[in-house]
Amino acid sequence: MGERYNFMRFRGTAVLAVGIAVVLLGAGTAEGEPRDNPGITIVPAPADPEQAQFVPGASNVVPATAPPATDIGTARLQALAAPHYACPGFSGIEATNPLANLYADKFAWGPYAAYKVGTGGGNINWSLNPYKNASWYMWFHSLRWLGQGIVAAGKGDLTALARVNTIAYDWYRDNPYSWKANVGAWESTMHRTNVLICLRQAILSGLQVSALPASYAWVDAALLSHARFLTNYWSGAWNHGTDESIALFGVGCTLGRTDYKNLAQQRLAAGITTSIDAQGSTNEQSTGYASFNYSLWGRAIAVLQNCGVDPGTTISTRRALLAKWLALATNSLGKLHQLGDTEVQPTYPWSGTPMEYAGSLGKSGTVPPWRIGVYSNGYVFGRTGWGTDPARGFTGESTYSIRYGAARAFHGHLDHTSITYTARGRDIIVDGGYAAYNAGAYRTWAVSPSAHSVLTTPMSTPLNPVTRLTSYAVKDTSESYVLADAPASGVSRVRSVLVLKDPDLMVVWDRASARTAQAFQTLWHLPPDQRATVYSRTTAVAMAPGDSTRTILFQVPFKQALPAGAILIKQAQTNPIQGWQYPTSFTRRSAPTLLLARSGKTASILSFVVPVRSTGTVTYSIHQSGTTFIVNLNVGGRRTAIAISGGGSLYRAG
């Protein structure tokens, strides 16, 4: 009973921790209602991602590929209370839909103004989509916007009960089984199922009866049709399929249907081992969705237990591995590295997990014993430390991420070999971010290689490559990685990454070859608060006004001379789109992007990303020692050296 859910909007930064113990909503009583009716019990579920996840015309099904768990529901659970499936709340959708709006048949979601969707008497036009937004339409069909009315109905407000019953029944009448051809109604089935369960509980509570009156029998009929849909159309081993299985289990628990409960248990068993692999990575290629999955599987455990089913140990074991992954995926600002469809969001400091220390910026919890995480699912996470050195502190450490692995899928981007980097208490290299699905060309750009810090070939159509991590080495004051793939037809690229501590900096050597002449561009995406200036064909400097840190980015000629225009800055460009950053799906900011440019059939680009104090300087000299190329660096008075051997190995030499 000590577990807590992460109750977090993907688009916002506010976080509310809510215990599994019953939460009673006691505010907002209606005039004349019984004072001794506290209303329905609500145990808020993790707030679902705001954006619609289904792709129209696609299967939207993720097959389970790993052997299923075998321990869910196999042991007898000694229940402390009667089996119960609590109303999971309305994910915040109800916040912008007060009772007055429900009485006027108005619906509001996201950044859009409330829109009149009915006649004013609860007769709703379910085909409306005034903003031509898939997410607006999906949440419209979810019925979650009835939340405030359902809560009031549960406390005895019969006017509210009449309105939410009318609207919900109108949906059931106007959208007969099967609604699979309507992608918004299909995707929202699991959410709507939970709303119907909440409505059922509100009817019983508001009328103070133990069984549904005949006039409300349609609710159980609707739950059975939704269970039928969930039975026939499972989305598989990803967050949507998990949510569907929980909702199906909820119908089984509510209506006493063992067949629904058993099928849901089987699907949870099939999903867990694919959704979270044996290393703790999720299959969704997004740090934001990884965080959501941690919360979601915690809810699965609680739902099973509350209805008398032993969840076994596989789910909790995989969640513990994911907790480690999320801690390592936390940067020195206490936020998740922004990878895939992820908004800038803090890591929630789950008590008793490695995320407690990471999410609290080292203020509570135990120092994690790992500094580097290399995951076969395509992630490298690293940091100079966890802030235990008083001279650095938590935010004074440097942290980075590198992407590789399987081809883009689910909520991933075409970001292979891309890097994010923080140092000196700020973002240094950022991701292009997460554009809403209806953002059109900007969504296309945000997913593309051009929105990430990679070597691109803009004259070629990008492929969706598998990227190999061919080697890596971890030492006390440096880490090195080599990645290789074929990002376009006839093009091959290799990226060597070297990350140093004391001084903190990053060295990246990109080389590429192509069958035909290409434009090669190594991109470095800089934070939107910085202003970037090119000083020469080797060097650019970026700094936010009044900041204590600046970033010096430079390239050293190696195996290729620097042509005119070898370093360029693009910002707020619209054709082609470049120089933007999305911290949230509805917020686009102008941000400088540095291009290190070459042309021909080959490229060799050796670049340095060096964060220093605002008055800090970087100088370097080069020399050859046999077949080894050496760059001697002086970073703010601290000397070091990097080397590239004749065989192509990039390493720290001093």
XYZ file of C-alpha atoms in Angstrom:
654
model
C 0.000 0.000 0.000
C 3.059 2.276 0.044
C 3.392 2.456 -3.765
C 2.703 5.842 -5.354
C 1.689 6.708 -8.856
C 3.392 9.303 -11.000
C 0.459 11.541 -11.951
C 1.923 13.757 -14.638
C 0.719 15.515 -17.725
C 3.129 14.947 -20.616
C 2.711 18.558 -21.733
C 3.155 20.140 -18.330
C 5.725 19.972 -15.584
C 3.439 19.752 -12.576
C 3.600 16.438 -10.760
C 1.127 15.164 -8.192
C 1.878 12.024 -6.192
C -1.238 10.143 -5.168
C -1.271 7.104 -2.904
C -2.948 3.852 -3.834
C -4.995 4.196 -0.674
C -8.504 5.455 -1.461
C -8.770 9.171 -2.268
C -12.123 10.831 -1.595
C -13.040 13.908 -3.580
C -14.922 16.077 -1.100
C -14.912 19.526 -2.698
C -17.556 21.139 -4.850
C -20.704 19.811 -3.186
C -23.994 20.546 -4.890
C -26.697 22.541 -3.162
C -29.114 20.328 -1.262
C -27.151 17.093 -1.623
C -26.786 14.745 1.358
C -23.893 15.805 3.571
C -22.978 12.231 4.422
C -22.284 11.186 0.812
C -18.558 11.589 0.101
C -18.931 10.441 -3.490
C -17.092 7.827 -5.488
C -13.577 6.723 -4.639
C -10.945 7.729 -7.131
C -7.455 6.269 -7.334
C -5.874 8.372 -10.076
C -4.128 6.405 -12.783
C -0.999 7.754 -14.473
C -2.090 10.534 -16.798
C -1.993 9.195 -20.321
C 0.088 10.946 -22.977
C -1.884 13.820 -24.426
C -1.327 13.042 -28.081
C -3.249 10.409 -30.037
C -0.956 7.449 -30.665
C -2.791 5.567 -33.412
C -1.820 6.037 -37.044
C -4.876 6.015 -39.341
C -4.660 3.159 -41.803
C -1.962 1.318 -39.846
C -2.457 -1.851 -37.825
C -1.544 -0.096 -34.541
C -0.785 -3.526 -33.085
C 2.577 -4.390 -31.536
C 3.049 -8.173 -31.332
C 4.499 -9.635 -28.165
C 7.827 -11.183 -29.167
C 9.336 -12.345 -25.859
C 8.209 -15.368 -23.836
C 5.342 -14.316 -21.544
C 5.517 -14.078 -17.778
C 4.233 -17.222 -16.107
C 3.585 -15.971 -12.589
C 0.618 -13.586 -12.930
C -2.375 -14.951 -11.053
C -0.743 -18.311 -10.307
C -0.415 -17.852 -6.546
C -3.290 -17.366 -4.131
C -3.603 -13.824 -2.825
C -4.981 -13.245 0.647
C -7.234 -10.253 0.016
C -7.679 -7.706 2.793
C -10.875 -6.249 1.334
C -13.596 -7.104 -1.141
C -12.424 -7.153 -4.779
C -12.770 -3.677 -6.237
C -11.739 -1.762 -9.347
C -11.470 1.893 -8.403
C -12.372 4.714 -10.743
C -8.991 5.798 -12.177
C -9.978 9.428 -12.646
C -9.971 11.435 -15.843
C -6.296 12.255 -16.485
C -6.825 15.993 -16.097
C -9.087 16.194 -19.156
C -11.928 17.189 -16.827
C -10.064 20.267 -15.546
C -11.079 22.435 -18.512
C -14.600 21.026 -18.665
C -16.578 22.355 -15.671
C -20.213 21.496 -15.049
C -21.365 24.689 -16.768
C -19.700 23.516 -19.987
C -21.336 20.093 -19.734
C -24.744 21.697 -19.387
C -23.987 23.728 -22.513
C -22.620 20.706 -24.430
C -19.182 22.301 -24.723
C -15.901 20.390 -24.889
C -12.418 21.845 -24.372
C -9.055 20.162 -24.817
C -5.431 21.214 -25.099
C -4.691 24.673 -26.455
C -8.069 24.959 -28.162
C -11.073 27.005 -27.092
C -14.155 25.220 -25.779
C -16.386 24.186 -28.663
C -20.144 23.570 -28.652
C -20.489 19.937 -29.682
C -24.225 19.390 -29.083
C -27.662 20.905 -29.137
C -27.540 21.996 -25.499
C -29.625 19.088 -24.299
C -26.982 16.367 -24.356
C -27.497 15.335 -27.974
C -23.904 15.350 -29.234
C -22.570 15.388 -32.788
C -19.797 12.789 -32.445
C -18.491 13.410 -35.961
C -17.242 16.889 -35.094
C -13.546 17.710 -35.298
C -13.503 21.517 -35.646
C -9.750 21.872 -35.145
C -8.909 18.943 -37.439
C -6.805 17.471 -34.663
C -6.659 13.710 -34.106
C -5.916 14.128 -30.400
C -8.835 16.531 -29.844
C -11.132 14.041 -31.556
C -9.802 11.045 -29.623
C -10.259 12.742 -26.238
C -13.709 13.927 -27.307
C -14.677 10.285 -27.811
C -12.979 9.210 -24.577
C -15.771 10.865 -22.502
C -13.161 11.850 -19.926
C -14.405 15.400 -20.247
C -17.473 14.302 -18.235
C -15.283 13.869 -15.149
C -16.471 16.819 -13.062
C -20.057 15.876 -13.749
C -19.456 12.253 -12.754
C -17.797 13.306 -9.504
C -20.722 15.622 -8.700
C -23.211 12.892 -9.615
C -21.503 10.496 -7.230
C -22.171 12.954 -4.404
C -25.885 13.084 -5.132
C -26.124 15.942 -7.626
C -28.996 14.537 -9.673
C -28.849 17.325 -12.259
C -25.237 16.464 -12.988
C -26.138 12.774 -13.035
C -28.864 13.379 -15.599
C -26.510 15.324 -17.886
C -23.548 12.917 -17.827
C -25.888 9.942 -18.193
C -27.523 11.599 -21.198
C -24.219 12.393 -22.927
C -22.659 8.985 -22.228
C -25.792 7.187 -23.404
C -25.828 9.376 -26.499
C -22.349 8.115 -27.357
C -23.445 4.492 -26.813
C -26.541 4.962 -28.983
C -24.794 6.864 -31.786
C -21.728 4.608 -31.958
C -22.973 1.015 -32.015
C -20.538 -1.892 -31.940
C -18.154 -2.120 -33.734
C -16.592 1.337 -33.978
C -13.221 0.084 -35.276
C -13.586 2.040 -38.518
C -13.586 5.260 -36.460
C -9.947 5.554 -35.383
C -10.610 8.141 -32.662
C -13.429 6.121 -31.116
C -11.299 2.992 -31.423
C -8.218 4.455 -29.779
C -10.227 5.939 -26.909
C -12.050 2.690 -26.096
C -9.939 1.914 -23.026
C -10.408 5.448 -21.671
C -14.135 5.409 -22.315
C -14.404 1.996 -20.630
C -12.956 3.472 -17.467
C -15.283 6.476 -17.662
C -18.267 4.125 -17.902
C -17.018 2.247 -14.832
C -16.707 5.570 -12.995
C -20.199 6.558 -14.144
C -21.586 3.242 -12.896
C -20.044 3.857 -9.482
C -21.410 7.419 -9.468
C -24.922 6.171 -10.187
C -24.781 3.736 -7.274
C -23.243 6.315 -4.950
C -25.382 9.257 -6.049
C -28.628 7.344 -5.794
C -27.410 5.463 -2.722
C -28.392 2.082 -4.133
C -26.538 -1.238 -4.347
C -27.697 -2.265 -7.840
C -28.250 -0.322 -11.054
C -31.874 0.757 -11.515
C -33.472 -0.512 -14.725
C -33.238 2.926 -16.336
C -29.445 2.739 -16.093
C -29.090 -0.865 -17.311
C -27.605 0.488 -20.528
C -24.343 1.152 -18.628
C -23.689 -2.550 -18.085
C -24.684 -3.255 -21.671
C -22.190 -0.615 -22.801
C -19.460 -2.118 -20.598
C -20.090 -5.518 -22.184
C -19.839 -4.059 -25.682
C -16.597 -2.323 -24.715
C -15.247 -5.544 -23.237
C -16.180 -7.291 -26.473
C -14.250 -4.661 -28.422
C -11.241 -4.906 -26.118
C -11.351 -8.689 -26.438
C -11.373 -8.582 -30.225
C -8.956 -5.710 -30.797
C -5.910 -5.810 -28.533
C -3.138 -3.367 -29.435
C -0.433 -5.652 -28.083
C 2.790 -5.114 -26.201
C 3.040 -1.350 -25.759
C 1.478 1.224 -23.472
C -1.831 1.224 -25.313
C -2.168 -2.539 -25.086
C -1.327 -2.441 -21.386
C -3.983 0.211 -20.754
C -6.490 -1.860 -22.733
C -5.727 -4.964 -20.671
C -6.205 -3.034 -17.435
C -9.549 -1.662 -18.657
C -10.707 -5.150 -19.711
C -9.711 -6.456 -16.298
C -11.699 -3.588 -14.786
C -14.858 -4.702 -16.576
C -14.264 -8.254 -15.369
C -13.754 -7.099 -11.798
C -16.776 -4.756 -11.903
C -19.223 -7.216 -13.478
C -17.806 -10.404 -11.969
C -16.674 -11.793 -15.325
C -13.809 -14.233 -14.729
C -13.320 -14.715 -18.475
C -12.465 -11.043 -18.956
C -10.139 -11.049 -15.970
C -8.330 -14.169 -17.168
C -7.866 -12.830 -20.692
C -6.554 -9.530 -19.320
C -4.094 -11.404 -17.093
C -2.873 -13.420 -20.075
C -2.322 -10.264 -22.082
C -0.502 -8.517 -19.264
C 1.721 -11.599 -18.978
C 2.379 -11.510 -22.722
C 2.983 -7.762 -22.787
C 5.308 -7.155 -19.858
C 8.325 -9.048 -21.204
C 8.180 -7.276 -24.572
C 7.229 -3.838 -23.242
C 10.177 -3.862 -20.805
C 13.078 -6.050 -21.877
C 15.480 -7.976 -19.656
C 17.791 -4.926 -19.397
C 14.982 -2.536 -18.459
C 14.545 -0.750 -21.802
C 11.069 -0.188 -23.178
C 10.226 -0.885 -26.802
C 8.751 2.583 -27.436
C 11.975 4.477 -28.279
C 11.053 7.447 -26.088
C 12.229 8.426 -22.620
C 8.860 10.075 -21.930
C 6.960 6.923 -22.788
C 9.433 4.891 -20.744
C 8.504 7.020 -17.733
C 4.816 6.529 -18.490
C 5.284 2.768 -18.757
C 6.907 2.680 -15.325
C 3.794 4.286 -13.850
C 1.424 2.229 -15.975
C 2.839 -1.130 -14.936
C 2.707 0.028 -11.318
C -0.994 0.602 -11.832
C -1.326 -2.880 -13.330
C 0.125 -4.377 -10.140
C -2.286 -2.414 -7.927
C -5.349 -3.186 -10.072
C -4.617 -6.911 -9.994
C -4.082 -6.876 -6.228
C -7.198 -4.821 -5.519
C -9.308 -7.382 -7.364
C -7.737 -10.321 -5.548
C -5.190 -11.442 -8.155
C -1.539 -12.008 -7.298
C 0.524 -10.015 -9.851
C 3.562 -12.283 -9.398
C 7.112 -10.926 -9.504
C 7.915 -10.475 -13.205
C 6.209 -7.088 -13.464
C 7.917 -5.702 -10.368
C 11.284 -7.101 -11.485
C 11.046 -5.493 -14.923
C 9.878 -2.219 -13.371
C 12.941 -2.215 -11.110
C 15.164 -2.596 -14.171
C 13.290 0.254 -15.862
C 13.788 2.394 -12.744
C 17.554 1.974 -13.195
C 17.222 2.849 -16.888
C 15.250 6.005 -16.079
C 17.752 7.072 -13.429
C 20.593 6.752 -15.932
C 18.437 8.572 -18.511
C 18.218 11.565 -16.144
C 20.490 14.456 -16.996
C 22.286 16.780 -14.602
C 19.282 19.129 -14.619
C 17.068 16.394 -13.144
C 15.228 15.912 -16.442
C 15.006 13.035 -18.858
C 17.182 13.294 -21.940
C 14.647 14.369 -24.565
C 14.586 11.361 -26.889
C 11.806 10.369 -29.269
C 8.299 11.644 -28.606
C 9.231 13.196 -25.277
C 8.575 16.646 -23.913
C 11.071 18.282 -21.581
C 10.045 16.737 -18.272
C 11.568 16.098 -14.868
C 12.328 12.622 -13.635
C 9.856 11.790 -10.883
C 11.751 10.945 -7.642
C 10.031 7.620 -6.872
C 10.801 6.798 -3.256
C 13.036 3.770 -2.742
C 14.176 3.604 -6.381
C 17.279 4.990 -8.122
C 14.992 7.680 -9.509
C 14.597 9.136 -6.030
C 18.198 10.336 -6.069
C 18.185 11.269 -9.775
C 14.845 13.060 -9.704
C 15.568 14.965 -6.483
C 18.918 16.222 -7.852
C 20.700 14.242 -5.172
C 18.703 15.683 -2.262
C 17.245 12.345 -1.137
C 17.707 8.672 -1.735
C 20.794 6.563 -2.309
C 23.562 7.408 -4.773
C 23.170 5.017 -7.734
C 26.188 2.706 -8.159
C 26.244 3.066 -11.952
C 27.654 5.947 -13.974
C 27.304 4.540 -17.490
C 24.468 2.584 -19.078
C 24.841 0.847 -22.446
C 21.607 -0.797 -23.576
C 21.260 -3.176 -26.514
C 17.882 -1.613 -27.297
C 19.802 1.387 -28.590
C 20.713 3.724 -25.747
C 23.895 4.997 -24.174
C 23.564 7.129 -21.051
C 26.606 8.551 -19.308
C 27.628 11.071 -16.705
C 30.782 12.331 -15.035
C 29.250 11.519 -11.656
C 26.230 11.872 -9.378
C 27.251 15.096 -7.644
C 29.002 13.547 -4.665
C 32.002 15.805 -5.283
C 31.115 19.049 -3.421
C 33.069 21.041 -5.990
C 30.655 19.910 -8.671
C 27.362 19.131 -7.019
C 24.605 17.341 -8.903
C 24.022 20.036 -11.523
C 27.743 20.575 -12.036
C 28.194 17.128 -13.535
C 28.126 16.512 -17.279
C 25.638 14.046 -18.744
C 25.002 12.729 -22.233
C 22.925 10.366 -24.325
C 23.689 8.591 -27.606
C 21.155 6.729 -29.752
C 21.665 3.642 -31.906
C 20.005 0.249 -32.381
C 16.905 -1.014 -34.192
C 15.123 0.940 -36.896
C 12.727 3.684 -35.864
C 9.373 2.453 -34.559
C 6.564 3.454 -32.202
C 7.448 6.803 -30.621
C 11.019 6.924 -31.877
C 12.665 9.410 -34.218
C 15.270 9.043 -36.967
C 17.866 9.999 -34.388
C 20.473 7.260 -34.613
C 23.983 8.422 -33.604
C 22.397 11.579 -32.151
C 23.770 13.135 -28.973
C 22.367 15.248 -26.160
C 24.734 16.838 -23.648
C 24.516 18.882 -20.436
C 27.342 20.487 -18.462
C 27.973 23.329 -16.042
C 24.330 23.351 -14.937
C 22.765 23.857 -18.371
C 21.834 22.241 -21.679
C 24.708 22.253 -24.153
C 23.423 20.080 -27.033
C 19.668 19.490 -27.297
C 17.276 17.385 -29.310
C 14.904 18.971 -31.806
C 12.095 17.862 -29.513
C 8.555 16.564 -29.808
C 6.188 18.247 -32.259
C 2.495 17.441 -32.049
C 1.209 14.942 -34.589
C -0.848 17.624 -36.332
C 2.176 19.916 -36.757
C 2.483 18.899 -40.422
C 5.847 19.721 -41.954
C 7.259 20.589 -38.534
C 6.296 17.151 -37.207
C 8.043 15.614 -40.227
C 11.116 17.713 -39.500
C 11.111 16.919 -35.761
C 11.206 13.187 -36.501
C 13.791 13.503 -39.283
C 17.582 13.296 -38.949
C 17.745 17.075 -39.511
C 16.236 17.704 -36.059
C 19.018 15.764 -34.338
C 22.719 16.180 -33.779
C 23.917 13.730 -36.417
C 25.804 13.643 -39.690
C 23.205 14.064 -42.446
C 23.203 13.814 -46.245
C 20.438 16.289 -47.188
C 20.667 15.515 -50.934
C 19.647 11.890 -50.271
C 16.397 10.431 -48.984
C 17.005 9.221 -45.438
C 16.496 5.549 -44.730
C 15.437 4.023 -41.429
C 18.667 2.243 -40.606
C 19.727 -0.224 -37.974
C 22.745 1.336 -36.266
C 25.451 -0.779 -34.673
C 27.515 0.120 -31.628
C 30.677 -1.534 -32.883
C 32.838 -0.849 -29.826
C 33.017 1.131 -26.617
C 35.377 1.647 -23.699
C 34.735 3.145 -20.263
C 37.594 4.621 -18.236
C 37.771 6.804 -15.148
C 37.957 10.117 -17.005
C 36.724 9.259 -20.487
C 34.343 7.084 -22.462
C 34.551 6.255 -26.147
C 31.988 4.805 -28.533
C 31.960 3.873 -32.229
C 28.713 3.627 -34.193
C 28.128 2.649 -37.821
C 25.205 2.491 -40.233
C 23.913 3.342 -43.718
C 21.656 6.412 -43.337
C 20.792 6.685 -47.053
C 21.061 4.568 -50.181
C 24.687 4.214 -51.175
C 25.878 6.134 -48.100
C 27.781 4.747 -45.127
C 28.767 6.623 -42.004
C 30.820 5.987 -38.886
C 30.707 8.149 -35.777
C 33.325 7.997 -33.026
C 32.411 9.762 -29.796
C 34.835 10.598 -27.005
C 33.555 12.161 -23.773
C 36.051 13.636 -21.300
C 35.919 14.568 -17.630
C 38.221 17.263 -16.189
C 38.025 19.084 -18.496
C 34.474 18.230 -19.481
C 34.085 18.188 -23.244
C 32.996 16.047 -26.146
C 34.885 15.078 -29.297
C 33.088 13.589 -32.293
C 34.709 12.262 -35.435
C 32.273 11.706 -38.303
C 33.347 10.051 -41.519
C 31.143 9.088 -44.402
C 31.359 7.870 -47.964
C 28.863 7.750 -50.814
C 28.629 6.315 -54.319
C 27.650 9.729 -55.678
C 28.619 13.243 -54.648
C 26.796 14.448 -51.561
C 26.449 17.361 -49.211
C 27.563 16.113 -45.794
C 26.509 18.078 -42.712
C 27.315 17.379 -39.094
C 24.589 19.162 -37.124
C 24.822 20.488 -33.587
C 21.472 21.627 -32.150
C 21.941 24.321 -29.513
C 19.503 25.431 -26.788
C 16.951 28.093 -27.784
C 18.149 30.533 -25.111
C 21.622 30.745 -26.639
C 22.869 33.058 -29.348
C 25.469 31.596 -31.694
C 28.152 33.419 -33.658
C 30.585 32.099 -36.277
C 34.115 33.430 -35.804
C 35.941 31.534 -38.537
C 35.563 28.501 -40.730
C 36.694 26.465 -37.720
C 34.939 28.053 -34.748
C 31.568 29.178 -33.420
C 30.570 30.312 -29.927
C 27.142 30.034 -28.305
C 26.001 31.751 -25.121
C 22.802 32.948 -23.479
C 22.825 36.652 -22.566
C 24.157 37.123 -19.040
C 24.955 33.421 -18.603
C 27.992 32.162 -16.711
C 28.707 29.516 -19.350
C 29.411 29.577 -23.037
C 29.958 26.752 -25.492
C 32.876 26.802 -27.897
C 32.328 24.548 -30.898
C 35.156 24.062 -33.341
C 36.401 21.659 -35.967
C 39.957 20.589 -36.618
C 40.948 19.703 -40.193
C 41.675 15.970 -40.324
C 42.069 13.979 -43.528
C 40.175 16.735 -45.340
C 40.664 20.462 -45.797
C 37.986 22.855 -44.563
C 36.187 24.478 -47.518
C 34.663 27.937 -47.530
C 31.360 27.739 -45.705
C 32.613 24.850 -43.602
C 30.686 26.177 -40.601
C 27.241 27.765 -40.785
C 24.429 28.687 -38.409
C 20.777 28.135 -39.290
C 18.017 29.538 -37.076
C 14.236 29.912 -37.474
C 14.531 28.786 -41.082
C 11.321 27.688 -42.812
C 12.453 26.427 -46.219
C 13.962 24.013 -45.569
C 12.900 23.853 -41.932
C 15.863 24.170 -39.585
C 16.832 25.956 -36.392
C 13.941 25.133 -34.066
C 13.344 23.270 -30.834
C 10.158 21.844 -29.309
C 10.337 21.684 -25.498
C 6.648 20.667 -25.554
C 4.481 19.389 -28.362
C 2.644 22.723 -28.620
C 5.654 25.025 -28.159
C 8.152 25.720 -30.936
C 11.130 27.948 -30.243
C 13.750 29.435 -32.487
C 17.098 27.783 -31.722
C 20.513 27.952 -33.393
C 21.729 24.908 -35.290
C 25.385 24.683 -36.229
C 26.242 22.991 -39.553
C 29.712 21.652 -40.259
C 29.599 21.221 -44.026
C 31.470 19.176 -46.625
C 30.734 18.043 -50.175
C 31.953 15.277 -52.436
C 31.986 11.513 -52.099
C 33.678 11.420 -48.680
C 33.690 13.432 -45.485
C 35.857 13.560 -42.390
C 34.584 15.971 -39.752
C 36.366 16.174 -36.394
C 34.415 18.453 -34.066
C 34.785 19.557 -30.455
C 32.003 20.695 -28.113
C 33.550 22.492 -25.152
C 31.498 24.180 -22.400
C 33.523 26.747 -20.443
C 32.881 29.680 -18.129
C 31.679 32.827 -19.860
C 35.212 34.223 -20.043
C 36.855 30.869 -20.656
C 38.997 30.106 -23.672
C 40.107 27.036 -25.589
C 43.372 26.743 -27.480
C 44.789 23.766 -29.289
C 47.749 22.543 -31.291
C 48.145 19.474 -33.440
C 51.024 17.169 -34.272
C 51.675 13.772 -35.724
C 53.394 11.012 -33.766
C 54.091 8.224 -36.207
C 50.669 7.238 -37.558
C 48.829 8.852 -34.613
C 47.191 12.253 -34.954
C 47.203 14.224 -31.683
C 45.304 17.343 -30.652
C 46.684 19.082 -27.556
C 44.054 21.145 -25.742
C 44.143 23.901 -23.168
C 40.621 24.356 -21.783
C 40.468 27.254 -19.376
C 43.957 26.475 -18.120
C 43.413 22.713 -17.888
C 45.478 20.694 -20.345
C 44.567 17.434 -22.032
C 45.028 15.700 -25.365
C 43.040 13.468 -27.673
C 44.433 11.144 -30.296
C 43.335 9.236 -33.372
C 45.438 6.202 -34.088
C 46.433 5.059 -37.548
C 43.790 2.365 -37.192
C 41.074 4.945 -36.525
C 40.707 4.706 -32.723
C 39.720 7.953 -30.971
C 40.945 8.132 -27.376
C 42.150 10.387 -24.581
C 45.917 10.773 -24.702
C 46.576 13.043 -21.766
